[in-house]
Structure formats: C-alpha cells, structure tokens
Coordinates of C-alpha atoms in Angstrom, one line a residue:
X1 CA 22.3 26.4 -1.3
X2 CA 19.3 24.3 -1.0
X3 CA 19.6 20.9 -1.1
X4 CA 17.7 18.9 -3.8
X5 CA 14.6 17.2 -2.2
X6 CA 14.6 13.9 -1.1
X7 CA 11.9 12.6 -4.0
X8 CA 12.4 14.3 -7.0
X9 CA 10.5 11.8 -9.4
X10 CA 6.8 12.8 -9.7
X11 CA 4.5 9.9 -10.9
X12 CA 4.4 10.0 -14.7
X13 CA 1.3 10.4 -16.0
X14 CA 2.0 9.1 -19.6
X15 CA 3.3 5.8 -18.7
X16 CA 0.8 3.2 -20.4
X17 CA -1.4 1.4 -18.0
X18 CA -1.1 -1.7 -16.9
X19 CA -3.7 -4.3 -17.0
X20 CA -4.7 -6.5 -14.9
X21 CA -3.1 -9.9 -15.9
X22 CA 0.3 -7.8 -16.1
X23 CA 0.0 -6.8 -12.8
X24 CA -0.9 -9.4 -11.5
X25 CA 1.8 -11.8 -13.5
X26 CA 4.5 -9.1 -11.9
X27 CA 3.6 -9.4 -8.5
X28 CA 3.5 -13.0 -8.7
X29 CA 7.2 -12.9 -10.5
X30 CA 8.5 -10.7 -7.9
X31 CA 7.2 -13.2 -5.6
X32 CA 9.2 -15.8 -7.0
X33 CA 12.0 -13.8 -7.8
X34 CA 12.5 -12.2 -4.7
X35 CA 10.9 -15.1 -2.5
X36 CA 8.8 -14.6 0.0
X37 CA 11.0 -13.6 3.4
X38 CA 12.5 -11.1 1.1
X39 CA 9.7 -9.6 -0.1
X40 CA 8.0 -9.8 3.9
X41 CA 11.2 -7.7 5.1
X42 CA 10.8 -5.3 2.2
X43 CA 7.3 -4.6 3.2
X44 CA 8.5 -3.5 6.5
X45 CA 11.1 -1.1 4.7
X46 CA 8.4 0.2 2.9
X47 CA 6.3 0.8 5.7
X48 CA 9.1 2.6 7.2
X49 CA 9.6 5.1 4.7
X50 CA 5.5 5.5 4.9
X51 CA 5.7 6.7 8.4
X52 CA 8.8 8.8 7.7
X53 CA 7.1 10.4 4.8
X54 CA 3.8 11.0 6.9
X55 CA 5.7 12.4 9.5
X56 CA 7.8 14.3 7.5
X57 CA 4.5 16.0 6.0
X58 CA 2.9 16.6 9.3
X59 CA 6.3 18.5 10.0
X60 CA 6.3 20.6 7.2
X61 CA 9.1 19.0 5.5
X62 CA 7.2 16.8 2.9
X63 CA 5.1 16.9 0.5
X64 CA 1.4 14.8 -0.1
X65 CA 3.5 13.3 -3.5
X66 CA 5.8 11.9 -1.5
X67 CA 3.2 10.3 1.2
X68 CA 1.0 9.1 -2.2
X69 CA 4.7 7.1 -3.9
X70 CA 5.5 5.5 -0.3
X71 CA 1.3 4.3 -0.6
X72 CA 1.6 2.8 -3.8
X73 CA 4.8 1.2 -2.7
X74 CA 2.9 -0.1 0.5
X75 CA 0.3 -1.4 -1.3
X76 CA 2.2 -3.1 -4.0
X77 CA 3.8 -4.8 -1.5
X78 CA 0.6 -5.5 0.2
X79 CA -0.5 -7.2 -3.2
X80 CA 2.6 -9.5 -2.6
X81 CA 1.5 -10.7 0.9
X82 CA -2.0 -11.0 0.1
X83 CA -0.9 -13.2 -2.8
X84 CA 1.4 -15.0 -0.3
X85 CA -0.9 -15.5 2.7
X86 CA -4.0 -15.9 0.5
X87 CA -5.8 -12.9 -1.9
X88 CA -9.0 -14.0 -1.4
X89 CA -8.9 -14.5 2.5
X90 CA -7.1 -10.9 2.2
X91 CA -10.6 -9.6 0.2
X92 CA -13.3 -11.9 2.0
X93 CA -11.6 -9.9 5.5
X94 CA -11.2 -6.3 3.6
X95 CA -15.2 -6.8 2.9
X96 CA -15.9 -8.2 6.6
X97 CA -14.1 -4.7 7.9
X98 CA -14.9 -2.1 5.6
X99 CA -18.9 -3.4 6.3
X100 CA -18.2 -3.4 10.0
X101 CA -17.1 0.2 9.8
X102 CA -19.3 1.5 8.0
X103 CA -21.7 -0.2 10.2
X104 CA -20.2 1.6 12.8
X105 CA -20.3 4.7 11.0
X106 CA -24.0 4.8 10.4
X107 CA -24.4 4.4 13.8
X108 CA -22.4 7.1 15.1
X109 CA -24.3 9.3 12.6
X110 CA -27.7 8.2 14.4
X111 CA -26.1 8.5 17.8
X112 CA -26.4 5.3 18.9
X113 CA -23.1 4.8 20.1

C-alpha cells in the first residue's frame, strides 16, 4: 500500500478573501499573540520545510502544491518580521533590490556585463 502523501490539503479556492485590514490586523495579533522570538523561530521552521519541499520536488517526490503552501507560509511569516523589524524599511529595501536587478538585467541583455 501506498502511503498517503505528506500534504493532502489543496488550497481552497472558495474560501472568501481576505482584505487587507484583516490581514493585516492578523499578522499583527499573531505578533502579539505569539510574541516576537516565537514567531522569529517559527520563521526558521518554516523555512525548513520550504527547502525540504523544494528538494523534495527536484527529487521527484513532491509536488509544485506543496512548494506553493510552504511559500505562502514563508511569506506570512515574512509579513510578521517585516511588521516586527519595520514594513516600510522592509518595502523601501524590496524597491532598492528589485530596481537593482533589474538594472542588472537590462544590462546583461545589452551585454554590457
């Protein structure tokens, strides 16, 4: 016998969405729920079970679901830290970065490397 795959819960599409304020009152409440060195430890868990699930899939053992539900929980708890260490230091340095590459980018396609 087979035995049952390690995610069997597919993302549910019909679930209502959450807006904006909601999530941004929950990771706040998890926040203060939780506490921060909790919630800094469970970001490395979570990033653990990222790479397993990568690796996993690059073995032939896992599926692109699985890889897509260990993102979301990475970045959920990525919204936690950035609300922690400061969201809007987090975005001014996502913006610096993203620019930079794509800098980069566009130069690589000219070859001027």
């Amino acid at each position: 016998m087979t035995p049952a795959p390690p995610y069997e819960v597919c993302a549910k599409t019909d679930l209502p969405k959450i807006s904006e304020k909601e999530f941004d009152e929950v990771i706040k409440l998890a926040i203060k729920t939780y506490g921060k060195e909790a919630q800094t430890q469970m970001l490395f868990e979570e990033m653990a079970e990222l790479q397993n699930a990568l690796c996993k899939l690059a073995r032939g053992r896992g599926t692109a679901d699985q890889v897509c539900e260990e993102i979301a929980d990475v970045m959920i708890m990525c919204f936690q830290m950035a609300q922690i260490y400061g969201s809007k230091a987090v975005e001014r340095w996502a913006n610096y970065k993203v620019t930079r590459l794509k800098d980069r980018l566009t130069q690589n396609l000219h070859g001027n490397i």
